[in-house]
Coordinates of C-alpha atoms and ligand atoms in Angstrom, one line a residue:
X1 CA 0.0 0.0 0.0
X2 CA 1.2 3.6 -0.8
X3 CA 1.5 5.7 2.2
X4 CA -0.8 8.3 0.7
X5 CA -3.4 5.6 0.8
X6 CA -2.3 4.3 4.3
X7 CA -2.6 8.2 5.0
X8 CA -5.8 8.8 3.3
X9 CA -7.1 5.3 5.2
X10 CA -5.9 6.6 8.5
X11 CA -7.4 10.2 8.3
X12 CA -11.5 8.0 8.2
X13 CA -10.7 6.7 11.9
X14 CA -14.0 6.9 13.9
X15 CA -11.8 7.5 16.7
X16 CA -9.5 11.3 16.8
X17 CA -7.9 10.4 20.4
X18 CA -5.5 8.1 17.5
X19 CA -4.6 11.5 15.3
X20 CA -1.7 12.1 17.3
X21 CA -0.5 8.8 18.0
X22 CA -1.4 7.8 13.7
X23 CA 1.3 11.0 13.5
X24 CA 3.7 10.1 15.8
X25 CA 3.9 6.7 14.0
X26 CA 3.9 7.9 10.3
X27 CA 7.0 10.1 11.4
X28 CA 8.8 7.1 13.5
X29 CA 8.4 9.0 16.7
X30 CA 8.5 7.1 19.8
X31 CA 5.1 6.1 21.7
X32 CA 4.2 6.9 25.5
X33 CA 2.1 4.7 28.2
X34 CA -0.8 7.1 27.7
X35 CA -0.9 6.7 24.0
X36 CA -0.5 2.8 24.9
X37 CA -3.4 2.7 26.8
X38 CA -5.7 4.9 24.1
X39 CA -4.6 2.5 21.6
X40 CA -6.0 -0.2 24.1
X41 CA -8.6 1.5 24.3
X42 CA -9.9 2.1 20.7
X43 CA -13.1 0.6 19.6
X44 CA -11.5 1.2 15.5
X45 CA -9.3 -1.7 15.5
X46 CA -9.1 -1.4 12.1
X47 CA -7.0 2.2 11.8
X48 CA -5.3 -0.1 15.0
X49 CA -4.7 -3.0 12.8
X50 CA -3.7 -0.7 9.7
X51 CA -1.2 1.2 11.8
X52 CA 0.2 -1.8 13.3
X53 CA 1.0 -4.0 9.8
X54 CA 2.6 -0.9 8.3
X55 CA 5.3 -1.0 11.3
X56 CA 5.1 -4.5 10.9
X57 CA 6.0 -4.5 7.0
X58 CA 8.5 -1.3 7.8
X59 CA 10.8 -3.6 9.8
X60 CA 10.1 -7.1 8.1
X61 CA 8.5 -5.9 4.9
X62 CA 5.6 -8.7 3.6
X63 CA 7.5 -12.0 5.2
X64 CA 6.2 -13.5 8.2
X65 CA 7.8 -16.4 9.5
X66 CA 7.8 -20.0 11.1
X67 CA 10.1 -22.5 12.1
X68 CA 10.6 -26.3 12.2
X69 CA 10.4 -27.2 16.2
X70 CA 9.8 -29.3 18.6
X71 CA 8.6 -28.1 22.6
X72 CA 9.9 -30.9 24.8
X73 CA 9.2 -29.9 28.6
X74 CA 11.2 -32.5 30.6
X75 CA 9.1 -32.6 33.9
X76 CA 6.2 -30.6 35.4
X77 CA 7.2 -31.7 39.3
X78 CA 7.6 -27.8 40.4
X79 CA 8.5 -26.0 43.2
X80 CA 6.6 -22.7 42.6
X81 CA 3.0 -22.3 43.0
X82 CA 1.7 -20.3 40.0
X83 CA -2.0 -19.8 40.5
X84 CA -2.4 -19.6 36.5
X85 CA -0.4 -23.2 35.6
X86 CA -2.1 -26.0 35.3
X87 CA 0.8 -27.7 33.5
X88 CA 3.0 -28.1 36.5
X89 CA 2.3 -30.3 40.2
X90 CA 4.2 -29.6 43.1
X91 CA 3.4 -33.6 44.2
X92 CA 5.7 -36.0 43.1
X93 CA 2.8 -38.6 43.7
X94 CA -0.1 -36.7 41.7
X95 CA -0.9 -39.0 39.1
X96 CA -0.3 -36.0 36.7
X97 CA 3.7 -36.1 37.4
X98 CA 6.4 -36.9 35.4
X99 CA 10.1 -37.0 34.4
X100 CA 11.6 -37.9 31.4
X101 CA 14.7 -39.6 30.7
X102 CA 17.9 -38.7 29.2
X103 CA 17.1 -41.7 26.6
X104 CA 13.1 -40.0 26.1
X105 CA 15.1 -36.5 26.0
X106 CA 17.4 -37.7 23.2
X107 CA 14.8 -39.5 21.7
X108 CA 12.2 -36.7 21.2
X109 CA 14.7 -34.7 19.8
X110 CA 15.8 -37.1 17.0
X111 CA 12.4 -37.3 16.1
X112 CA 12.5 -33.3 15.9
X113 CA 15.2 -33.7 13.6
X114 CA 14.1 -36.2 11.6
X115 CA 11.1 -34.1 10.6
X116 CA 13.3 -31.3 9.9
X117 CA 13.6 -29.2 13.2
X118 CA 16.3 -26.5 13.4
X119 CA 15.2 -25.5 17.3
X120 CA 14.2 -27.8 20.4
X121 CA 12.7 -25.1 22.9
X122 CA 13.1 -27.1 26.5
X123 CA 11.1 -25.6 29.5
X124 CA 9.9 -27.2 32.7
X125 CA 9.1 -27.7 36.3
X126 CA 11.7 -26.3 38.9
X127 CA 12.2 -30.2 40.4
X128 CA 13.2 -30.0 43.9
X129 CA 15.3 -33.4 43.6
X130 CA 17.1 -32.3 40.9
X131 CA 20.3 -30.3 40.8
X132 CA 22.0 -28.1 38.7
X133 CA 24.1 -30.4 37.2
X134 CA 21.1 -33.1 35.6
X135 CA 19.9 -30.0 33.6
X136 CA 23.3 -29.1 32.7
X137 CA 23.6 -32.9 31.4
X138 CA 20.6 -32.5 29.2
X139 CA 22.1 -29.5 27.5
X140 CA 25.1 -31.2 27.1
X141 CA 23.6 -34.8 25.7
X142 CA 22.2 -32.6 23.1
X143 CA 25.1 -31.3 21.6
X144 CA 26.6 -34.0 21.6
X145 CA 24.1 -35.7 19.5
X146 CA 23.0 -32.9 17.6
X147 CA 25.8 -30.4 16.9
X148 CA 23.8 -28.2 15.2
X149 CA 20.5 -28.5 16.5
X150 CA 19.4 -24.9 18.2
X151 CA 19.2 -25.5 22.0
X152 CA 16.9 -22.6 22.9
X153 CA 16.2 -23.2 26.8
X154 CA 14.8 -22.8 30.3
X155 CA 13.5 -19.7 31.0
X156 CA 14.9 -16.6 33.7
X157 CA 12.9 -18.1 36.1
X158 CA 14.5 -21.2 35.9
X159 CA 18.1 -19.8 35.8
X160 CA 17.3 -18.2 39.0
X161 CA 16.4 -21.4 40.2
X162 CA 19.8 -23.3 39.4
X163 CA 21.6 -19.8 40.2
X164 CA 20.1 -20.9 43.6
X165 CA 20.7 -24.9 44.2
X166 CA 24.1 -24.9 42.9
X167 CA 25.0 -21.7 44.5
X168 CA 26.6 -19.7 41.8
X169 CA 25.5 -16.5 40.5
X170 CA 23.6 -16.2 37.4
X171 CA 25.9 -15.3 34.7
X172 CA 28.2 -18.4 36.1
X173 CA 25.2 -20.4 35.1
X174 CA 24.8 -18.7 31.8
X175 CA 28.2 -19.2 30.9
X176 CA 28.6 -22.7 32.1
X177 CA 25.4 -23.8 30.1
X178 CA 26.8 -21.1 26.9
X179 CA 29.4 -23.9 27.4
X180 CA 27.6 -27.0 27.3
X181 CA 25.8 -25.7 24.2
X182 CA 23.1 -23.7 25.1
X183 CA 22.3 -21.1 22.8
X184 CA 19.2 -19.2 23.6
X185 CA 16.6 -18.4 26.4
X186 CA 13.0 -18.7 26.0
X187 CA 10.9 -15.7 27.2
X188 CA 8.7 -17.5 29.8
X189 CA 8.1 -16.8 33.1
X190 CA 7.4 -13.0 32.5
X191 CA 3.9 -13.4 33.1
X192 CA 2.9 -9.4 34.1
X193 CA 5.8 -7.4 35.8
X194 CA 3.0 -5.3 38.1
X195 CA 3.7 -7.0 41.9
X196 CA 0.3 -6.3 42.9
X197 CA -0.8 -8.4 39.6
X198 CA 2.4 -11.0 40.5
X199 CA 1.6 -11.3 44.0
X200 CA -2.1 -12.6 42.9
X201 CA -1.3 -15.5 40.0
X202 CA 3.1 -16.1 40.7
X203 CA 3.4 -15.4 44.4
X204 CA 6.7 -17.1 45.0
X205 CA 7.9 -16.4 41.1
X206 CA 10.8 -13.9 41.1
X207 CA 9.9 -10.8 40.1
X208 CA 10.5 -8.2 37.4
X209 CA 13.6 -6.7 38.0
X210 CA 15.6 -10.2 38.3
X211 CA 13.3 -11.7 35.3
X212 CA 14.9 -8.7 33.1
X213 CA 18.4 -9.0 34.2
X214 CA 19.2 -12.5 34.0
X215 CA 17.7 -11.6 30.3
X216 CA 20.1 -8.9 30.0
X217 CA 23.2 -10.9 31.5
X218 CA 22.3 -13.7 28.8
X219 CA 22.2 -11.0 25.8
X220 CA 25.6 -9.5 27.5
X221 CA 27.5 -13.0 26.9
X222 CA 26.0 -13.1 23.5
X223 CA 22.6 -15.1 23.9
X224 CA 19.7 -13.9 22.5
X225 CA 16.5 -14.2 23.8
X226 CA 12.5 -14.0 23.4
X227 CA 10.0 -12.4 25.9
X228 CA 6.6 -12.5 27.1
X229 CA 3.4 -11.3 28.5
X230 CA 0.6 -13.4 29.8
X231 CA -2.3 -11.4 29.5
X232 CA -6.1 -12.1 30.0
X233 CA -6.6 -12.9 34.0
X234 CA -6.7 -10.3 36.7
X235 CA -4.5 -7.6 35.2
X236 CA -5.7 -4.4 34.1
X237 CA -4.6 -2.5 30.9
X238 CA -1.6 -0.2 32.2
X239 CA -0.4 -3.2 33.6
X240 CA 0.1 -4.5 30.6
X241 CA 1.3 -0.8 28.7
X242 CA 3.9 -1.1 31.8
X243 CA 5.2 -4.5 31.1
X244 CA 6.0 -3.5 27.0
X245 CA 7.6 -0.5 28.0
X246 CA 9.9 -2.2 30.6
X247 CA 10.5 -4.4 28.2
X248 CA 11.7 -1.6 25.5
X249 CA 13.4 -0.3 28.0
X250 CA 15.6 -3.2 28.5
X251 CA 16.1 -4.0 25.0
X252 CA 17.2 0.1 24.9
X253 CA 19.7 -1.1 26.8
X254 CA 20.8 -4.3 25.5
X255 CA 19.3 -4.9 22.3
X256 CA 19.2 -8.9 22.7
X257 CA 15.7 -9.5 22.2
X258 CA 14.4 -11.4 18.9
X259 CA 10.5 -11.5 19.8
X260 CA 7.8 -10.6 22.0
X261 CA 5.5 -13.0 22.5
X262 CA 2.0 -12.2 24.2
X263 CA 0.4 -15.3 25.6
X264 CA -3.6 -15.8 26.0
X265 CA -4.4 -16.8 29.2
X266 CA -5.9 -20.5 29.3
X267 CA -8.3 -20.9 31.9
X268 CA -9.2 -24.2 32.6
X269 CA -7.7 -26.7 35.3
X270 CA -5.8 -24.2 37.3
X271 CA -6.1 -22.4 40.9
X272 CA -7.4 -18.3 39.1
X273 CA -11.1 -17.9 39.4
X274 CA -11.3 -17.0 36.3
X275 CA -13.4 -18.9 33.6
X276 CA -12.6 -16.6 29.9
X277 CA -10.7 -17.4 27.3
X278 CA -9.7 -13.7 26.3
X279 CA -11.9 -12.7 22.9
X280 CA -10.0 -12.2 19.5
X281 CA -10.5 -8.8 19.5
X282 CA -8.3 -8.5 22.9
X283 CA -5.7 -10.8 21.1
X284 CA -5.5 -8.9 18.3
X285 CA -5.2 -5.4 20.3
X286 CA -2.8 -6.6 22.5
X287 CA -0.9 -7.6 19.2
X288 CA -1.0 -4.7 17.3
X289 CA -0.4 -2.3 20.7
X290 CA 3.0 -4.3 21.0
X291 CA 4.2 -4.0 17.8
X292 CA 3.4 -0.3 18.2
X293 CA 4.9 0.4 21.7
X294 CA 8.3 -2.1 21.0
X295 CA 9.4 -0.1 18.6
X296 CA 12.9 -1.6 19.0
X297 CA 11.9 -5.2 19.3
X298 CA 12.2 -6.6 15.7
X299 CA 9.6 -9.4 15.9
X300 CA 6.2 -9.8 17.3
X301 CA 4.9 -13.8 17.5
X302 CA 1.3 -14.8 17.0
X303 CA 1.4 -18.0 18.6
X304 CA -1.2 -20.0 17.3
X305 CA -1.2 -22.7 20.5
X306 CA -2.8 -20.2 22.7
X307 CA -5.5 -17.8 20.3
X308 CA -5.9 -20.4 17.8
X309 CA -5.1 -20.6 14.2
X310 CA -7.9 -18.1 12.7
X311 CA -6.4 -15.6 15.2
X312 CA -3.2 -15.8 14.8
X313 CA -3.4 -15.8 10.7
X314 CA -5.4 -12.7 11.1
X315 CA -2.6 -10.9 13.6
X316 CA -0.6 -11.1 10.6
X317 CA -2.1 -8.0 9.7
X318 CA -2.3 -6.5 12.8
X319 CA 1.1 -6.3 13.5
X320 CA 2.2 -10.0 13.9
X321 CA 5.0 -11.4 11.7
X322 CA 5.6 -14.8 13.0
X323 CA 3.3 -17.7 13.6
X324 CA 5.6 -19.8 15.8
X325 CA 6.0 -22.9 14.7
X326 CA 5.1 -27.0 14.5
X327 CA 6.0 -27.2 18.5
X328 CA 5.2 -31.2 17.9
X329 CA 4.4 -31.4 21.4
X330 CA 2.6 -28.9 23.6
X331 CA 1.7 -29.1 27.1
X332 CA 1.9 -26.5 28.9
X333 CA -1.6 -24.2 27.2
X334 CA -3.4 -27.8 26.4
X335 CA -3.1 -28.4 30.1
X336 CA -5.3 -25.4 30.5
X337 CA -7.2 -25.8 28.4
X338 CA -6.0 -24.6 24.9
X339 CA -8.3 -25.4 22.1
X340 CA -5.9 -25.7 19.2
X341 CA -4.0 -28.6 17.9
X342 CA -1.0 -29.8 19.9
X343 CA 1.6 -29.7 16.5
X344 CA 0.6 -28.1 13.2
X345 CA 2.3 -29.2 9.8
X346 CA 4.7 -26.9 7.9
X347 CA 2.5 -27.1 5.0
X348 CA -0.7 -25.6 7.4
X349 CA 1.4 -22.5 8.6
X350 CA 2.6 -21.8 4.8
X351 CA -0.9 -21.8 3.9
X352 CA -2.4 -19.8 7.0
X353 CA 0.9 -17.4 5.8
X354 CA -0.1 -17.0 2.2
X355 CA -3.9 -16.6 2.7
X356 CA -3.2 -14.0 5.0
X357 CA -1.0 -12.4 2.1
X358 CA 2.3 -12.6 3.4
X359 CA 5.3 -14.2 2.2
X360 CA 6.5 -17.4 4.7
X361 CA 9.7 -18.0 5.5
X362 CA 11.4 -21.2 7.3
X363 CA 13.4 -19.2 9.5
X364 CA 16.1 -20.5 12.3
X365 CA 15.4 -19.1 16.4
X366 CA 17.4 -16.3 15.2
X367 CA 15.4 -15.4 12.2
X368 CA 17.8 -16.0 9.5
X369 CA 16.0 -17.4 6.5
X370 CA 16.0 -21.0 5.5
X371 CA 13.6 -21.4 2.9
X372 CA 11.3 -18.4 1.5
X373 CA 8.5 -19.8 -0.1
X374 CA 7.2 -17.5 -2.9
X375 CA 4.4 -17.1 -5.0
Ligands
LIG401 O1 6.0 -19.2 31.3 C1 1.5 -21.1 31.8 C2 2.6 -19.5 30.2 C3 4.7 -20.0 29.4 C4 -0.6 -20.7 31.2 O2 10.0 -18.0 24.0 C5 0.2 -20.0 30.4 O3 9.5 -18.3 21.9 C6 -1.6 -19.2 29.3 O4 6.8 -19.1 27.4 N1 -2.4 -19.9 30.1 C7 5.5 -21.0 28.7 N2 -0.2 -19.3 29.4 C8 5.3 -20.9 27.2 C9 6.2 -19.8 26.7 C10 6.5 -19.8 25.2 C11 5.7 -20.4 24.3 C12 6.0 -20.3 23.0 C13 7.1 -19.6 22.5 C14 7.9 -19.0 23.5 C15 9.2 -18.4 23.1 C16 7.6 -19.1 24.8 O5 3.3 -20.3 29.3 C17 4.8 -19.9 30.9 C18 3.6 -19.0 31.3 O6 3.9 -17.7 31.1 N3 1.5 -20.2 30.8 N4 0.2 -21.4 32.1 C19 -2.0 -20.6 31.1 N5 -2.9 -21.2 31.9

């Protein structure tokens, strides 16, 4: 589209509170919390959606992208007590437990590979039997099987967690499992910086501040990383305006960050009161007000597990430019309730891509292209 016409498109919003912010965007300018929460609060999610793909395209012009992976999530015995999960147990003898092997561990992952996966992205419980070392062991089996497999894995929160068991500080950990072969974090964990909201759903989580520095240590000794936001339970919207803009704030100072990834709260089977799944209008707002406020984040994921496929192909227009990918495995939202698939097939998310007229690409974690698949 011509910008005129994005212009002349822009100038019919039903809503004028978005003049200023449609300007500051057309001229690059930097947004503020206030006009994060107007745009939140806009009934004209198209001028919303409009505003949102044309940042979208500026930074990754009409591609949108998905990889080959495989989510393998090697227990869900936990030591936290996250009122949202209902993945994880903190009983060993709840007939929902489990650990997997080192063999399973291997084995899942030559399956990934043998179906063409360029990622395994391994998150789980916080076990209390296990120590530092069995998680460095799986990181290291890995490699050593699959030497160039990308080992994207465990989250700040566990970090903090082996930080504390093995009693070394958090970049030691970093570097020790840089070492073994790890290569990036996941962003999980985040949930919603506000305490007041943490203190409700993650009382015993670690909060913001650590959550964002063991992210910045990481991009410091040269891992990337994604980020999150759970959204749709007891917080309100500044809460969430707050958690983008510490997020910008840290990839201001760090830059490290591939992808911010907002994730649908899933409410069945877990200790929130709360019995919504959040509506596709609030999924595709919170989509397009991320890709507006993270100016300096250079992807925004749709990620089809949690809002569903004809939500996530639609955010490709509303500011999303990555679908996630064929995750062959997921627990943690199905636990909850998720109403999607548990995988999806490569030739599914190229379609989804191309109806939603964009250009899919195979990428790697780090968003380097591995196949574009054109017209
Ligand atoms: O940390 C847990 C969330 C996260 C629920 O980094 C829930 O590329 C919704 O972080 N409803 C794990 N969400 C998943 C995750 C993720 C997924 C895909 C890609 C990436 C990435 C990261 O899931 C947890 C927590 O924030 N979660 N329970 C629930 N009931």
């Amino acid at each position: 589209m011509e910008r005129s016409d994005l212009e002349y498109m822009i100038s019919l919003s039903t809503d004028k509170e978005l003049f200023p912010i449609i300007d500051k965007v057309l001229k690059g300018k930097r947004l503020s919390f206030d006009d994060g929460v107007k745009l939140f609060n806009t009934n004209d999610l198209l001028t919303l959606g409009l505003l949102a793909n044309f940042k979208t395209e500026e930074k990754n012009g009409k591609y949108a992208y998905f990889v080959i992976n495989r989510q393998i999530n090697p227990t869900n015995i936990c030591a936290l007590d996250c009122k949202f999960c209902a993945f994880a147990t903190m009983d060993k003898n709840d007939p929902k437990a489990y650990e997997i092997s080192y063999e399973d561990l291997i084995s899942k992952t030559k399956y990934a590979v043998d179906q063409g996966a360029s990622e395994v992205h391994i998150v789980g419980g916080l076990h209390p039997d296990w120590d530092f070392n069995t998680y460095l062991e799986m990181i290291k089996i890995i490699r050593e099987n699959f030497p160039d497999l990308h080992i994207k894995a465990f989250t700040a929160v566990e970090i903090d967690y082996f930080s504390k068991i093995s009693k070394l500080d958090y970049q030691t950990v970093l570097i020790m499992l840089k070492e073994a072969g790890l290569n990036s974090l996941p962003g999980g964990g985040a949930e919603i910086f506000a305490p007041k909201v943490r203190r409700i759903i993650a009382p015993t989580k670690i909060g913001w501040k650590r959550y964002l520095e063991i992210h910045k240590t990481a991009h410091r000794l040269g891992l990337h990383s994604t980020t999150t936001m759970l959204y749709g339970h007891v917080e309100e919207i500044h809460d969430r305006v707050d958690h983008m803009l510490k997020i910008r704030e840290a990839q201001d100072e760090t830059g490290g960050f591939t992808c911010f990834i907002p994730l649908a709260y899933q409410p069945e089977n877990n200790d929130l009161n709360i019995t919504d799944h959040t509506s596709g209008i609030d999924d595709l707002k919170t989509i397009a007000v991320a890709r507006l406020l993270l100016d300096n984040v250079p992807h925004i994921k749709a990620y089809w597990v949690m809002i569903g496929e004809k939500i996530a192909q639609t955010a490709l227009n509303f500011g999303a430019d990555d679908m996630d990918g064929t995750v062959m495995e997921e627990k943690i939202a199905h636990f909850a309730g998720a109403k999607s698939p548990t995988q999806q097939q490569k030739e599914k998310l190229i379609r989804l891509i191309r109806e939603a007229g964009k250009i899919p690409v195979e990428r790697d974690t780090l968003y380097n292209h591995l196949k574009v698949y054109g017209e």
